Every structure is written in C-alpha cells, then in structure tokens.
mmCIF file of C-alpha atoms in Angstrom:
data_model
loop_
_atom_site.group_PDB
_atom_site.id
_atom_site.type_symbol
_atom_site.label_atom_id
_atom_site.label_comp_id
_atom_site.label_asym_id
_atom_site.label_seq_id
_atom_site.Cartn_x
_atom_site.Cartn_y
_atom_site.Cartn_z
ATOM 1 C CA MET A 13 14.068 14.379 32.615
ATOM 2 C CA ALA A 14 10.074 13.214 35.213
ATOM 3 C CA THR A 15 10.091 9.511 35.118
ATOM 4 C CA THR A 16 6.797 8.426 34.868
ATOM 5 C CA LYS A 17 4.820 6.046 37.703
ATOM 6 C CA PRO A 18 4.458 2.384 36.662
ATOM 7 C CA GLY A 19 1.219 1.725 33.927
ATOM 8 C CA GLU A 20 1.157 5.769 32.979
ATOM 9 C CA ARG A 21 3.991 5.513 29.659
ATOM 10 C CA LYS A 22 1.412 2.117 29.287
ATOM 11 C CA LEU A 23 -2.039 4.642 29.475
ATOM 12 C CA GLN A 24 0.100 6.592 27.426
ATOM 13 C CA ILE A 25 1.134 4.391 24.560
ATOM 14 C CA LEU A 26 -2.625 3.537 24.151
ATOM 15 C CA GLN A 27 -4.736 6.969 24.093
ATOM 16 C CA THR A 28 -2.386 8.208 21.476
ATOM 17 C CA LEU A 29 -3.268 5.624 19.864
ATOM 18 C CA ALA A 30 -6.774 6.195 20.823
ATOM 19 C CA THR A 31 -6.116 9.706 19.238
ATOM 20 C CA MET A 32 -4.259 7.911 16.066
ATOM 21 C CA LEU A 33 -7.687 6.361 15.692
ATOM 22 C CA GLU A 34 -9.525 9.146 14.991
ATOM 23 C CA HIS A 35 -8.236 10.365 12.082
ATOM 24 C CA PRO A 36 -9.575 8.228 9.332
ATOM 25 C CA LYS A 37 -7.960 8.851 6.700
ATOM 26 C CA GLY A 38 -4.312 9.465 7.839
ATOM 27 C CA GLU A 39 -1.575 6.495 7.008
ATOM 28 C CA LYS A 40 -1.697 3.790 8.827
ATOM 29 C CA ILE A 41 -0.728 3.256 12.272
ATOM 30 C CA THR A 42 2.574 0.957 12.675
ATOM 31 C CA THR A 43 4.487 1.626 15.686
ATOM 32 C CA ALA A 44 7.142 3.616 14.089
ATOM 33 C CA ALA A 45 4.342 6.197 13.693
ATOM 34 C CA LEU A 46 3.167 5.483 17.170
ATOM 35 C CA ALA A 47 6.361 6.065 18.512
ATOM 36 C CA ALA A 48 7.267 8.717 16.794
ATOM 37 C CA LYS A 49 4.014 10.176 18.047
ATOM 38 C CA LEU A 50 4.883 9.934 21.893
ATOM 39 C CA ASP A 51 8.588 10.625 20.627
ATOM 40 C CA VAL A 52 10.411 7.105 21.661
ATOM 41 C CA SER A 53 11.743 3.990 20.185
ATOM 42 C CA GLU A 54 10.025 1.496 19.188
ATOM 43 C CA ALA A 55 12.062 -0.334 21.225
ATOM 44 C CA ALA A 56 10.185 1.170 24.525
ATOM 45 C CA LEU A 57 6.421 0.904 22.922
ATOM 46 C CA TYR A 58 7.559 -2.961 22.975
ATOM 47 C CA ARG A 59 9.353 -2.883 26.280
ATOM 48 C CA HIS A 60 4.745 -2.034 27.520
ATOM 49 C CA PHE A 61 3.633 -4.434 24.763
ATOM 50 C CA ALA A 62 4.258 -7.910 23.139
ATOM 51 C CA SER A 63 3.482 -6.732 19.527
ATOM 52 C CA LYS A 64 1.052 -4.393 17.998
ATOM 53 C CA ALA A 65 -1.916 -6.444 18.666
ATOM 54 C CA GLN A 66 -1.871 -6.380 22.918
ATOM 55 C CA MET A 67 -1.785 -2.667 21.902
ATOM 56 C CA PHE A 68 -5.569 -2.909 20.159
ATOM 57 C CA GLU A 69 -5.403 -5.723 23.184
ATOM 58 C CA GLY A 70 -5.260 -3.150 25.558
ATOM 59 C CA LEU A 71 -8.116 -0.231 24.392
ATOM 60 C CA ILE A 72 -10.319 -3.553 23.507
ATOM 61 C CA GLU A 73 -9.670 -4.245 27.522
ATOM 62 C CA PHE A 74 -10.604 -0.535 28.028
ATOM 63 C CA ILE A 75 -14.120 -0.443 25.499
ATOM 64 C CA GLU A 76 -15.418 -3.149 27.326
ATOM 65 C CA THR A 77 -14.547 -2.209 30.605
ATOM 66 C CA SER A 78 -16.221 0.605 30.334
ATOM 67 C CA VAL A 79 -19.403 -0.566 28.476
ATOM 68 C CA PHE A 80 -20.311 -3.074 30.191
ATOM 69 C CA GLY A 81 -19.457 -1.225 33.481
ATOM 70 C CA LEU A 82 -22.074 1.852 32.791
ATOM 71 C CA ILE A 83 -25.150 -1.575 31.328
ATOM 72 C CA ASN A 84 -24.150 -2.854 35.161
ATOM 73 C CA GLN A 85 -25.517 0.603 36.611
ATOM 74 C CA ILE A 86 -27.898 0.503 34.564
ATOM 75 C CA SER A 87 -29.161 -2.625 35.208
ATOM 76 C CA GLU A 88 -29.458 -2.150 38.826
ATOM 77 C CA GLN A 89 -29.965 2.028 38.486
ATOM 78 C CA GLN A 90 -33.981 0.897 36.415
ATOM 79 C CA GLU A 91 -35.737 -1.214 37.049
ATOM 80 C CA ASN A 92 -38.223 -0.355 34.277
ATOM 81 C CA GLY A 93 -37.609 -2.944 31.087
ATOM 82 C CA LEU A 94 -38.260 -0.827 27.819
ATOM 83 C CA ALA A 95 -36.571 2.159 30.126
ATOM 84 C CA GLN A 96 -32.763 0.098 30.393
ATOM 85 C CA VAL A 97 -33.307 -0.498 26.877
ATOM 86 C CA GLN A 98 -32.964 3.102 25.611
ATOM 87 C CA ALA A 99 -30.740 4.205 28.850
ATOM 88 C CA ILE A 100 -28.556 1.000 26.836
ATOM 89 C CA ALA A 101 -28.251 1.487 23.232
ATOM 90 C CA ALA A 102 -27.581 5.770 24.465
ATOM 91 C CA MET A 103 -25.033 4.750 26.703
ATOM 92 C CA LEU A 104 -23.288 2.913 23.538
ATOM 93 C CA LEU A 105 -23.677 5.894 21.036
ATOM 94 C CA SER A 106 -22.583 8.244 24.157
ATOM 95 C CA PHE A 107 -20.208 6.299 23.578
ATOM 96 C CA ALA A 108 -19.077 6.459 20.250
ATOM 97 C CA GLU A 109 -19.221 10.211 20.402
ATOM 98 C CA ARG A 110 -16.745 10.986 23.174
ATOM 99 C CA ASN A 111 -14.087 8.057 21.705
ATOM 100 C CA PRO A 112 -14.191 8.411 18.038
ATOM 101 C CA GLY A 113 -10.826 6.452 17.409
ATOM 102 C CA MET A 114 -13.492 4.041 20.005
ATOM 103 C CA THR A 115 -15.149 4.355 17.575
ATOM 104 C CA ARG A 116 -13.166 2.454 14.628
ATOM 105 C CA VAL A 117 -12.258 -0.730 17.086
ATOM 106 C CA LEU A 118 -15.556 -1.173 17.112
ATOM 107 C CA ILE A 119 -17.078 -1.512 13.331
ATOM 108 C CA GLY A 120 -13.915 -3.382 13.480
ATOM 109 C CA ASP A 121 -12.077 -0.590 11.422
ATOM 110 C CA ALA A 122 -9.181 -0.203 12.716
ATOM 111 C CA LEU A 123 -8.041 -4.317 13.427
ATOM 112 C CA VAL A 124 -8.165 -4.887 9.933
ATOM 113 C CA ASN A 125 -4.697 -6.651 8.732
ATOM 114 C CA GLU A 126 -4.337 -6.703 12.637
ATOM 115 C CA ASP A 127 -4.390 -10.476 14.366
ATOM 116 C CA GLU A 128 -8.081 -11.465 13.436
ATOM 117 C CA ARG A 129 -8.357 -12.746 17.192
ATOM 118 C CA LEU A 130 -9.242 -8.922 17.869
ATOM 119 C CA GLN A 131 -11.795 -8.810 14.913
ATOM 120 C CA SER A 132 -14.164 -12.054 16.736
ATOM 121 C CA ARG A 133 -12.702 -10.657 20.755
ATOM 122 C CA MET A 134 -14.839 -7.489 18.494
ATOM 123 C CA ASN A 135 -17.626 -9.658 17.079
ATOM 124 C CA GLN A 136 -18.150 -11.673 20.414
ATOM 125 C CA PHE A 137 -18.129 -7.503 22.059
ATOM 126 C CA ILE A 138 -21.303 -7.040 20.002
ATOM 127 C CA GLU A 139 -23.060 -10.684 20.670
ATOM 128 C CA ARG A 140 -22.568 -9.397 24.435
ATOM 129 C CA VAL A 141 -24.744 -6.153 24.043
ATOM 130 C CA GLU A 142 -27.002 -7.444 22.234
ATOM 131 C CA LEU A 143 -27.495 -10.237 24.711
ATOM 132 C CA SER A 144 -27.063 -7.482 27.118
ATOM 133 C CA ILE A 145 -30.103 -5.442 25.479
ATOM 134 C CA ARG A 146 -32.078 -8.885 25.458
ATOM 135 C CA GLN A 147 -32.014 -9.130 29.098
ATOM 136 C CA ALA A 148 -33.409 -6.017 29.921
ATOM 137 C CA LEU A 149 -36.331 -6.882 26.938
ATOM 138 C CA ARG A 150 -36.497 -9.921 28.925
ATOM 139 C CA ILE A 151 -37.265 -7.631 31.368
ATOM 140 C CA ALA A 152 -39.578 -5.582 29.584
ATOM 141 C CA ALA A 153 -41.393 -8.543 28.944
ATOM 142 C CA THR A 154 -42.550 -9.685 32.508
ATOM 143 C CA GLN A 155 -43.494 -6.338 33.457
ATOM 144 C CA GLY A 156 -46.590 -6.443 30.300
ATOM 145 C CA GLN A 157 -44.179 -4.141 27.908
ATOM 146 C CA ALA A 158 -43.171 -6.541 25.794
ATOM 147 C CA ARG A 159 -43.766 -9.387 23.742
ATOM 148 C CA GLU A 160 -42.038 -12.438 24.444
ATOM 149 C CA ASN A 161 -42.216 -14.010 20.834
ATOM 150 C CA GLU A 162 -41.011 -10.701 19.281
ATOM 151 C CA ILE A 163 -37.259 -10.743 22.042
ATOM 152 C CA ALA A 164 -34.489 -11.843 20.180
ATOM 153 C CA THR A 165 -35.667 -10.579 17.231
ATOM 154 C CA ARG A 166 -36.261 -6.758 18.793
ATOM 155 C CA ALA A 167 -32.211 -6.782 21.104
ATOM 156 C CA CYS A 168 -31.053 -8.093 17.084
ATOM 157 C CA MET A 169 -32.337 -4.699 15.054
ATOM 158 C CA ILE A 170 -31.437 -2.266 17.707
ATOM 159 C CA THR A 171 -28.221 -3.523 17.746
ATOM 160 C CA SER A 172 -28.062 -3.407 14.248
ATOM 161 C CA LEU A 173 -29.291 0.550 14.448
ATOM 162 C CA VAL A 174 -26.237 1.125 17.497
ATOM 163 C CA VAL A 175 -23.774 -0.507 14.872
ATOM 164 C CA GLY A 176 -24.916 0.452 12.002
ATOM 165 C CA LYS A 177 -24.684 4.634 13.351
ATOM 166 C CA TRP A 178 -21.060 4.201 14.339
ATOM 167 C CA HIS A 179 -20.065 2.876 10.976
ATOM 168 C CA ARG A 180 -21.896 6.173 9.869
ATOM 169 C CA TYR A 181 -20.247 8.184 12.556
ATOM 170 C CA ALA A 182 -16.664 6.648 11.350
ATOM 171 C CA LYS A 183 -17.301 6.764 7.904
ATOM 172 C CA SER A 184 -18.391 10.013 7.663
ATOM 173 C CA GLY A 185 -15.072 10.868 8.733
ATOM 174 C CA PHE A 186 -16.621 11.259 12.566
ATOM 175 C CA LYS A 187 -19.618 13.964 11.230
ATOM 176 C CA TYR A 188 -22.586 12.490 11.821
ATOM 177 C CA ASN A 189 -23.188 12.186 15.956
ATOM 178 C CA PRO A 190 -24.639 8.729 16.946
ATOM 179 C CA SER A 191 -27.017 9.682 19.217
ATOM 180 C CA GLU A 192 -28.866 12.144 16.475
ATOM 181 C CA ASN A 193 -32.429 10.782 16.301
ATOM 182 C CA ALA A 194 -31.629 7.928 18.080
ATOM 183 C CA GLN A 195 -33.911 8.301 21.438
ATOM 184 C CA ALA A 196 -36.917 8.216 18.477
ATOM 185 C CA GLN A 197 -35.547 5.366 16.621
ATOM 186 C CA ILE A 198 -35.407 3.370 19.414
ATOM 187 C CA ALA A 199 -38.777 4.269 20.342
ATOM 188 C CA MET A 200 -40.088 2.769 16.923
ATOM 189 C CA LEU A 201 -37.951 -0.299 17.302
ATOM 190 C CA LEU A 202 -39.623 -0.574 21.027
ATOM 191 C CA ALA A 203 -43.302 0.029 19.699
#
C-alpha cells in the first residue's frame, strides 16, 4: 500500500468533497458517504479534520486564497480601473465554471444545515469581493472613467450580477455557463 505524504490525504479529502458537490441533485454529503468515496473509515477523515465544518472551511480557504490572489494579480498587472473591474468579474465567473462544486459553496447551497459561521464567512467573502470591485472603480474615477458618486452602486450591481450568475449556474445543474454574455452585461453596468 502506497503511503501518502503529510497533507496529501487532507488535500485528497477536500478534492473528493468538492467533486461530490458537483452533483447538486445527489444525496446529502455525509462523512460516511465521503469516507466511502475515499475508501477509508470515517475515523480516518477525523484524523485530518475535527469536523465536517472544518472540511468546508478548507474549501472556503481554497476559494479565498485563489480568488483574492487572482484579484491582487489583476490589480498589479492592470492599471486601467475599468479594465480591472472587467477582469475581476470575468475571473470570478470563470472560477465558478472551472470549479462547479465550489460554486455551491460560493452561493451557500452546500452550507445549508452546516455550521452557520460557514455561511457568515461566505457572506464576508462576497463583501470583500465587492470592496475589490469598489476599489477598481475608485481607480477608474481618478482616471476620469467613472463617477465618484456611483462607485458603491455600480460595485453592488456588478457583484449582484456575478452572484446571480453563480446561482443560475448551480441551480441549472451547471448547464448555464456564468460567463455567457457576461462581458456585454458588465459593460452595460459600467456605461
């Protein structure tokens, strides 16, 4: 039997959980179902995570690290504020397309019946995303491309569009790609 390096099993558990979340009409994800999918005992899961909530926290940490790392890259590489907003929104939609199971975490669907602090953390994540969009719009305003008095409203509208597209994607069983027509829709919100 091959031995796994420290951290590999933990990552494998999180990847399997994310894969299981890609089946929105499937059964409720229990630690027993997750353990069976991994062909390990539930006790083996609990050697790596104290609870199922901790497993979801691991997925949320992956989402936060990935998304905010990409937002920082966009901010560093793109000086134009409106281009930053377009790139951030496109990245958020593309992240959901590439990670359907994570999309269910993003919209809170996978967190129903879990510890309420997980949903609070996702709410804070959305607020931070909106702040990032707001910051890019502030840059656009200093460049004469946006009105200062519309920054908060436009940031909220763009964030709502992204979250709405995530919802539609997840609720359609991942049939409606979130990036479809998104560039034109975001451009309309920035006009």
